[in-house]
């Protein structure tokens, strides 16, 4: 019997083989719905059985004792964060430590990506208490919503003045830097007023990887607990399909590398700078990253205590213990 699962995902290119049915399973029929905005709470969503979700918001659910969602440590979105700190081309700021005492904009206070970016900044001596923070929308095209997530503090963490787009505030000097993984329109134009703070962000990210041993994960896959309970094998099967979709797409990208003139050069650099298993899924492969993220959420005041990997991924941890017991017997 084939089980159908409705999965909400953003348009990650490596999910194309799964979306097109090139990657499939006789046990699991995955119906992918492409979404631009993440499902706010998959456990309460009637239209889907699983979804891409924020790692920080999943961690918050577990901290709150909400067990309606089971996370799979398959990090659908990963990325270094040093490149995600932008300023203006005329700014004198060229190093992360120079952001001490400055006005920094974020698109959401407890967002996973912003948590990791603050972690990178904290490694350079700039903690939450060392800057003035503003949460707001990146551009005029983004909606006006509460981006403080209840963490606002007058004089330290505030909403963007007048709810104005942060790119406008940055251009006018109202902000010194902005955190964003998605560059605003026109950023890649030759006459763009913006640039990354770090000219050699790749070098900084390579050093970061050498120090910590992982590429930070922002989004994972959440499955309704009721679905996972009814089909205990489903979590592993879904993770395997996602991994296979990535593998198939990576193989094709290496073959059809002419999407931009220097794509082949980029692929060669990634192969030289990172180990083949840099994006491997699973609890064991990501334990160090998971532990560090839980610590960061606590250190930045987002969670009152540090959650363990066992608390975050109980089914995977239980499976690992069972496998270990079987191997030892």
PDB file of C-alpha atoms in Angstrom, residues 92-301:
ATOM      1  CA  UNK A  92      33.533  52.526   6.203  1.00  0.00           C
ATOM      2  CA  UNK A  93      32.559  49.191   7.798  1.00  0.00           C
ATOM      3  CA  UNK A  94      34.598  46.335   6.324  1.00  0.00           C
ATOM      4  CA  UNK A  95      34.958  43.957   9.301  1.00  0.00           C
ATOM      5  CA  UNK A  96      32.357  42.316  11.527  1.00  0.00           C
ATOM      6  CA  UNK A  97      33.862  43.609  14.765  1.00  0.00           C
ATOM      7  CA  UNK A  98      33.231  47.148  13.479  1.00  0.00           C
ATOM      8  CA  UNK A  99      29.497  46.543  13.929  1.00  0.00           C
ATOM      9  CA  UNK A 100      29.880  47.010  17.691  1.00  0.00           C
ATOM     10  CA  UNK A 101      27.716  49.958  18.730  1.00  0.00           C
ATOM     11  CA  UNK A 102      26.075  50.143  15.302  1.00  0.00           C
ATOM     12  CA  UNK A 103      22.429  49.993  14.161  1.00  0.00           C
ATOM     13  CA  UNK A 104      21.634  46.626  12.595  1.00  0.00           C
ATOM     14  CA  UNK A 105      18.440  45.582  10.839  1.00  0.00           C
ATOM     15  CA  UNK A 106      17.012  42.050  10.862  1.00  0.00           C
ATOM     16  CA  UNK A 107      13.982  40.663   9.036  1.00  0.00           C
ATOM     17  CA  UNK A 108      12.826  38.638  12.045  1.00  0.00           C
ATOM     18  CA  UNK A 109      14.401  38.458  15.472  1.00  0.00           C
ATOM     19  CA  UNK A 110      14.245  34.748  16.162  1.00  0.00           C
ATOM     20  CA  UNK A 111      14.562  33.566  12.559  1.00  0.00           C
ATOM     21  CA  UNK A 112      17.010  30.686  12.283  1.00  0.00           C
ATOM     22  CA  UNK A 113      19.201  32.476   9.762  1.00  0.00           C
ATOM     23  CA  UNK A 114      19.414  35.629  11.864  1.00  0.00           C
ATOM     24  CA  UNK A 115      20.223  33.526  14.918  1.00  0.00           C
ATOM     25  CA  UNK A 116      23.147  31.985  13.037  1.00  0.00           C
ATOM     26  CA  UNK A 117      24.257  35.401  11.738  1.00  0.00           C
ATOM     27  CA  UNK A 118      24.296  36.800  15.277  1.00  0.00           C
ATOM     28  CA  UNK A 119      26.289  33.708  16.263  1.00  0.00           C
ATOM     29  CA  UNK A 120      28.895  34.567  13.606  1.00  0.00           C
ATOM     30  CA  UNK A 121      28.939  38.141  14.847  1.00  0.00           C
ATOM     31  CA  UNK A 122      29.286  37.002  18.455  1.00  0.00           C
ATOM     32  CA  UNK A 123      32.415  35.075  17.482  1.00  0.00           C
ATOM     33  CA  UNK A 124      33.869  38.456  16.468  1.00  0.00           C
ATOM     34  CA  UNK A 125      33.039  40.021  19.831  1.00  0.00           C
ATOM     35  CA  UNK A 126      29.692  41.629  18.967  1.00  0.00           C
ATOM     36  CA  UNK A 127      26.881  40.143  21.053  1.00  0.00           C
ATOM     37  CA  UNK A 128      23.230  41.108  21.336  1.00  0.00           C
ATOM     38  CA  UNK A 129      24.036  43.736  23.971  1.00  0.00           C
ATOM     39  CA  UNK A 130      26.758  45.304  21.833  1.00  0.00           C
ATOM     40  CA  UNK A 131      24.583  46.770  19.080  1.00  0.00           C
ATOM     41  CA  UNK A 132      21.214  48.421  18.505  1.00  0.00           C
ATOM     42  CA  UNK A 133      18.802  46.172  16.636  1.00  0.00           C
ATOM     43  CA  UNK A 134      15.795  46.924  14.464  1.00  0.00           C
ATOM     44  CA  UNK A 135      13.391  44.303  13.087  1.00  0.00           C
ATOM     45  CA  UNK A 136      11.427  45.104   9.964  1.00  0.00           C
ATOM     46  CA  UNK A 137      10.613  44.336   6.351  1.00  0.00           C
ATOM     47  CA  UNK A 138      13.458  44.285   3.870  1.00  0.00           C
ATOM     48  CA  UNK A 139      11.754  46.097   0.986  1.00  0.00           C
ATOM     49  CA  UNK A 140       8.494  47.818   0.129  1.00  0.00           C
ATOM     50  CA  UNK A 141       7.315  44.547  -1.454  1.00  0.00           C
ATOM     51  CA  UNK A 142       7.419  42.733   1.891  1.00  0.00           C
ATOM     52  CA  UNK A 143       4.407  42.890   4.241  1.00  0.00           C
ATOM     53  CA  UNK A 144       4.288  44.907   7.436  1.00  0.00           C
ATOM     54  CA  UNK A 145       4.107  42.314  10.217  1.00  0.00           C
ATOM     55  CA  UNK A 146       5.355  41.861  13.767  1.00  0.00           C
ATOM     56  CA  UNK A 147       8.970  40.795  13.284  1.00  0.00           C
ATOM     57  CA  UNK A 148      10.026  41.225  16.914  1.00  0.00           C
ATOM     58  CA  UNK A 149       8.329  37.944  17.907  1.00  0.00           C
ATOM     59  CA  UNK A 150       7.868  39.226  21.454  1.00  0.00           C
ATOM     60  CA  UNK A 151      11.583  39.916  21.990  1.00  0.00           C
ATOM     61  CA  UNK A 152      11.458  43.694  21.677  1.00  0.00           C
ATOM     62  CA  UNK A 153      13.322  45.792  24.256  1.00  0.00           C
ATOM     63  CA  UNK A 154      13.284  49.598  24.130  1.00  0.00           C
ATOM     64  CA  UNK A 155      16.743  50.915  23.441  1.00  0.00           C
ATOM     65  CA  UNK A 156      18.097  47.535  22.317  1.00  0.00           C
ATOM     66  CA  UNK A 157      15.663  45.608  20.059  1.00  0.00           C
ATOM     67  CA  UNK A 158      12.957  47.673  18.396  1.00  0.00           C
ATOM     68  CA  UNK A 159      10.717  47.700  15.329  1.00  0.00           C
ATOM     69  CA  UNK A 160      12.102  49.525  12.290  1.00  0.00           C
ATOM     70  CA  UNK A 161      11.184  53.227  12.559  1.00  0.00           C
ATOM     71  CA  UNK A 162       7.817  53.874  10.977  1.00  0.00           C
ATOM     72  CA  UNK A 163       7.805  50.305   9.607  1.00  0.00           C
ATOM     73  CA  UNK A 164       9.891  51.651   6.743  1.00  0.00           C
ATOM     74  CA  UNK A 165      11.717  49.162   4.488  1.00  0.00           C
ATOM     75  CA  UNK A 166      15.190  48.491   5.824  1.00  0.00           C
ATOM     76  CA  UNK A 167      16.909  48.960   2.466  1.00  0.00           C
ATOM     77  CA  UNK A 168      15.638  52.549   2.470  1.00  0.00           C
ATOM     78  CA  UNK A 169      16.859  53.098   6.024  1.00  0.00           C
ATOM     79  CA  UNK A 170      20.222  51.605   5.080  1.00  0.00           C
ATOM     80  CA  UNK A 171      20.623  53.896   2.058  1.00  0.00           C
ATOM     81  CA  UNK A 172      19.699  56.945   4.138  1.00  0.00           C
ATOM     82  CA  UNK A 173      22.047  56.091   6.997  1.00  0.00           C
ATOM     83  CA  UNK A 174      19.337  55.143   9.479  1.00  0.00           C
ATOM     84  CA  UNK A 175      20.912  51.682   9.654  1.00  0.00           C
ATOM     85  CA  UNK A 176      24.561  50.682   9.414  1.00  0.00           C
ATOM     86  CA  UNK A 177      23.969  47.105   8.254  1.00  0.00           C
ATOM     87  CA  UNK A 178      21.170  44.655   7.487  1.00  0.00           C
ATOM     88  CA  UNK A 179      21.005  40.880   7.824  1.00  0.00           C
ATOM     89  CA  UNK A 180      19.415  39.177   4.804  1.00  0.00           C
ATOM     90  CA  UNK A 181      20.054  35.918   2.927  1.00  0.00           C
ATOM     91  CA  UNK A 182      17.909  37.156   0.023  1.00  0.00           C
ATOM     92  CA  UNK A 183      19.516  40.147  -1.630  1.00  0.00           C
ATOM     93  CA  UNK A 184      17.209  43.068  -2.504  1.00  0.00           C
ATOM     94  CA  UNK A 185      16.344  43.854  -6.096  1.00  0.00           C
ATOM     95  CA  UNK A 186      19.224  45.564  -7.859  1.00  0.00           C
ATOM     96  CA  UNK A 187      21.854  44.221  -5.456  1.00  0.00           C
ATOM     97  CA  UNK A 188      23.721  42.459  -8.266  1.00  0.00           C
ATOM     98  CA  UNK A 189      23.706  45.484 -10.576  1.00  0.00           C
ATOM     99  CA  UNK A 190      27.037  47.232 -11.149  1.00  0.00           C
ATOM    100  CA  UNK A 191      25.617  50.503  -9.806  1.00  0.00           C
ATOM    101  CA  UNK A 192      24.017  48.923  -6.730  1.00  0.00           C
ATOM    102  CA  UNK A 193      24.383  51.073  -3.590  1.00  0.00           C
ATOM    103  CA  UNK A 194      24.880  47.935  -1.486  1.00  0.00           C
ATOM    104  CA  UNK A 195      27.656  45.444  -0.796  1.00  0.00           C
ATOM    105  CA  UNK A 196      28.510  42.733   1.698  1.00  0.00           C
ATOM    106  CA  UNK A 197      30.329  43.998   4.787  1.00  0.00           C
ATOM    107  CA  UNK A 198      33.076  41.444   4.164  1.00  0.00           C
ATOM    108  CA  UNK A 199      34.761  41.694   0.775  1.00  0.00           C
ATOM    109  CA  UNK A 200      36.190  38.195   1.244  1.00  0.00           C
ATOM    110  CA  UNK A 201      33.147  36.622   2.861  1.00  0.00           C
ATOM    111  CA  UNK A 202      34.042  33.290   1.307  1.00  0.00           C
ATOM    112  CA  UNK A 203      37.371  33.236   3.112  1.00  0.00           C
ATOM    113  CA  UNK A 204      35.641  34.037   6.406  1.00  0.00           C
ATOM    114  CA  UNK A 205      33.110  31.282   5.801  1.00  0.00           C
ATOM    115  CA  UNK A 206      35.817  28.774   4.958  1.00  0.00           C
ATOM    116  CA  UNK A 207      37.554  29.624   8.234  1.00  0.00           C
ATOM    117  CA  UNK A 208      34.234  29.300  10.048  1.00  0.00           C
ATOM    118  CA  UNK A 209      33.761  25.817   8.619  1.00  0.00           C
ATOM    119  CA  UNK A 210      37.272  24.840   9.674  1.00  0.00           C
ATOM    120  CA  UNK A 211      36.435  26.018  13.202  1.00  0.00           C
ATOM    121  CA  UNK A 212      32.989  24.463  13.662  1.00  0.00           C
ATOM    122  CA  UNK A 213      32.885  21.641  11.106  1.00  0.00           C
ATOM    123  CA  UNK A 214      29.471  22.312   9.547  1.00  0.00           C
ATOM    124  CA  UNK A 215      27.403  24.539   7.287  1.00  0.00           C
ATOM    125  CA  UNK A 216      24.579  26.037   9.410  1.00  0.00           C
ATOM    126  CA  UNK A 217      21.086  24.657   8.876  1.00  0.00           C
ATOM    127  CA  UNK A 218      18.096  27.016   8.825  1.00  0.00           C
ATOM    128  CA  UNK A 219      15.122  24.945   7.691  1.00  0.00           C
ATOM    129  CA  UNK A 220      14.206  21.323   8.255  1.00  0.00           C
ATOM    130  CA  UNK A 221      11.250  19.077   7.462  1.00  0.00           C
ATOM    131  CA  UNK A 222       8.419  18.868   9.975  1.00  0.00           C
ATOM    132  CA  UNK A 223       5.853  16.070   9.860  1.00  0.00           C
ATOM    133  CA  UNK A 224       2.561  15.906  11.717  1.00  0.00           C
ATOM    134  CA  UNK A 225       3.030  13.670  14.733  1.00  0.00           C
ATOM    135  CA  UNK A 226      -0.195  11.820  13.948  1.00  0.00           C
ATOM    136  CA  UNK A 227       1.115  10.910  10.491  1.00  0.00           C
ATOM    137  CA  UNK A 228       4.479   9.815  11.897  1.00  0.00           C
ATOM    138  CA  UNK A 229       2.751   7.690  14.543  1.00  0.00           C
ATOM    139  CA  UNK A 230       0.529   5.986  11.972  1.00  0.00           C
ATOM    140  CA  UNK A 231       3.465   5.259   9.639  1.00  0.00           C
ATOM    141  CA  UNK A 232       6.659   4.941  11.737  1.00  0.00           C
ATOM    142  CA  UNK A 233       8.783   4.251   8.633  1.00  0.00           C
ATOM    143  CA  UNK A 234       7.651   7.439   6.880  1.00  0.00           C
ATOM    144  CA  UNK A 235      10.219   9.830   8.389  1.00  0.00           C
ATOM    145  CA  UNK A 236      13.186   7.840   7.138  1.00  0.00           C
ATOM    146  CA  UNK A 237      11.591   7.199   3.739  1.00  0.00           C
ATOM    147  CA  UNK A 238      10.842  10.882   3.202  1.00  0.00           C
ATOM    148  CA  UNK A 239      14.355  11.867   4.243  1.00  0.00           C
ATOM    149  CA  UNK A 240      15.800   9.305   1.831  1.00  0.00           C
ATOM    150  CA  UNK A 241      13.723  10.705  -1.045  1.00  0.00           C
ATOM    151  CA  UNK A 242      14.900  14.244  -0.333  1.00  0.00           C
ATOM    152  CA  UNK A 243      18.503  13.077  -0.184  1.00  0.00           C
ATOM    153  CA  UNK A 244      18.112  11.222  -3.465  1.00  0.00           C
ATOM    154  CA  UNK A 245      16.552  14.278  -5.106  1.00  0.00           C
ATOM    155  CA  UNK A 246      19.572  16.324  -4.017  1.00  0.00           C
ATOM    156  CA  UNK A 247      21.956  13.677  -5.353  1.00  0.00           C
ATOM    157  CA  UNK A 248      20.232  13.483  -8.746  1.00  0.00           C
ATOM    158  CA  UNK A 249      20.111  17.258  -9.073  1.00  0.00           C
ATOM    159  CA  UNK A 250      23.753  17.689  -8.071  1.00  0.00           C
ATOM    160  CA  UNK A 251      24.781  15.178 -10.722  1.00  0.00           C
ATOM    161  CA  UNK A 252      22.817  17.084 -13.359  1.00  0.00           C
ATOM    162  CA  UNK A 253      24.148  20.442 -12.237  1.00  0.00           C
ATOM    163  CA  UNK A 254      27.691  19.194 -12.723  1.00  0.00           C
ATOM    164  CA  UNK A 255      26.779  18.010 -16.210  1.00  0.00           C
ATOM    165  CA  UNK A 256      24.780  21.066 -17.242  1.00  0.00           C
ATOM    166  CA  UNK A 257      27.057  23.660 -15.658  1.00  0.00           C
ATOM    167  CA  UNK A 258      26.528  26.446 -18.172  1.00  0.00           C
ATOM    168  CA  UNK A 259      23.673  28.207 -16.391  1.00  0.00           C
ATOM    169  CA  UNK A 260      26.208  30.942 -15.572  1.00  0.00           C
ATOM    170  CA  UNK A 261      29.667  31.295 -17.156  1.00  0.00           C
ATOM    171  CA  UNK A 262      31.643  30.374 -14.036  1.00  0.00           C
ATOM    172  CA  UNK A 263      29.363  27.741 -12.513  1.00  0.00           C
ATOM    173  CA  UNK A 264      31.937  25.025 -13.211  1.00  0.00           C
ATOM    174  CA  UNK A 265      34.561  27.029 -11.321  1.00  0.00           C
ATOM    175  CA  UNK A 266      32.187  27.367  -8.378  1.00  0.00           C
ATOM    176  CA  UNK A 267      31.487  23.630  -8.317  1.00  0.00           C
ATOM    177  CA  UNK A 268      35.219  22.918  -8.323  1.00  0.00           C
ATOM    178  CA  UNK A 269      35.793  25.344  -5.448  1.00  0.00           C
ATOM    179  CA  UNK A 270      33.040  23.770  -3.349  1.00  0.00           C
ATOM    180  CA  UNK A 271      34.527  20.324  -3.944  1.00  0.00           C
ATOM    181  CA  UNK A 272      37.946  21.614  -2.888  1.00  0.00           C
ATOM    182  CA  UNK A 273      36.773  23.580   0.161  1.00  0.00           C
ATOM    183  CA  UNK A 274      34.131  21.272   1.638  1.00  0.00           C
ATOM    184  CA  UNK A 275      34.011  17.521   2.306  1.00  0.00           C
ATOM    185  CA  UNK A 276      31.546  15.456   0.226  1.00  0.00           C
ATOM    186  CA  UNK A 277      29.293  14.919   3.264  1.00  0.00           C
ATOM    187  CA  UNK A 278      28.902  18.626   4.120  1.00  0.00           C
ATOM    188  CA  UNK A 279      25.122  18.507   3.547  1.00  0.00           C
ATOM    189  CA  UNK A 280      24.484  14.992   4.867  1.00  0.00           C
ATOM    190  CA  UNK A 281      21.198  14.542   6.711  1.00  0.00           C
ATOM    191  CA  UNK A 282      20.509  12.633   9.911  1.00  0.00           C
ATOM    192  CA  UNK A 283      21.013  13.167  13.625  1.00  0.00           C
ATOM    193  CA  UNK A 284      24.551  11.848  13.921  1.00  0.00           C
ATOM    194  CA  UNK A 285      25.861  13.831  10.958  1.00  0.00           C
ATOM    195  CA  UNK A 286      24.351  17.053  12.296  1.00  0.00           C
ATOM    196  CA  UNK A 287      24.681  16.587  16.047  1.00  0.00           C
ATOM    197  CA  UNK A 288      27.379  19.247  16.526  1.00  0.00           C
ATOM    198  CA  UNK A 289      25.398  21.798  14.530  1.00  0.00           C
ATOM    199  CA  UNK A 290      22.161  20.962  16.382  1.00  0.00           C
ATOM    200  CA  UNK A 291      23.857  21.296  19.769  1.00  0.00           C
ATOM    201  CA  UNK A 292      25.455  24.625  18.822  1.00  0.00           C
ATOM    202  CA  UNK A 293      22.153  26.007  17.536  1.00  0.00           C
ATOM    203  CA  UNK A 294      20.356  25.074  20.755  1.00  0.00           C
ATOM    204  CA  UNK A 295      23.099  26.793  22.730  1.00  0.00           C
ATOM    205  CA  UNK A 296      22.841  29.914  20.571  1.00  0.00           C
ATOM    206  CA  UNK A 297      19.090  30.170  21.071  1.00  0.00           C
ATOM    207  CA  UNK A 298      19.699  30.138  24.811  1.00  0.00           C
ATOM    208  CA  UNK A 299      22.727  32.468  24.724  1.00  0.00           C
ATOM    209  CA  UNK A 300      20.762  35.011  22.676  1.00  0.00           C
ATOM    210  CA  UNK A 301      17.826  34.922  25.099  1.00  0.00           C
TER     211      UNK A 301
END
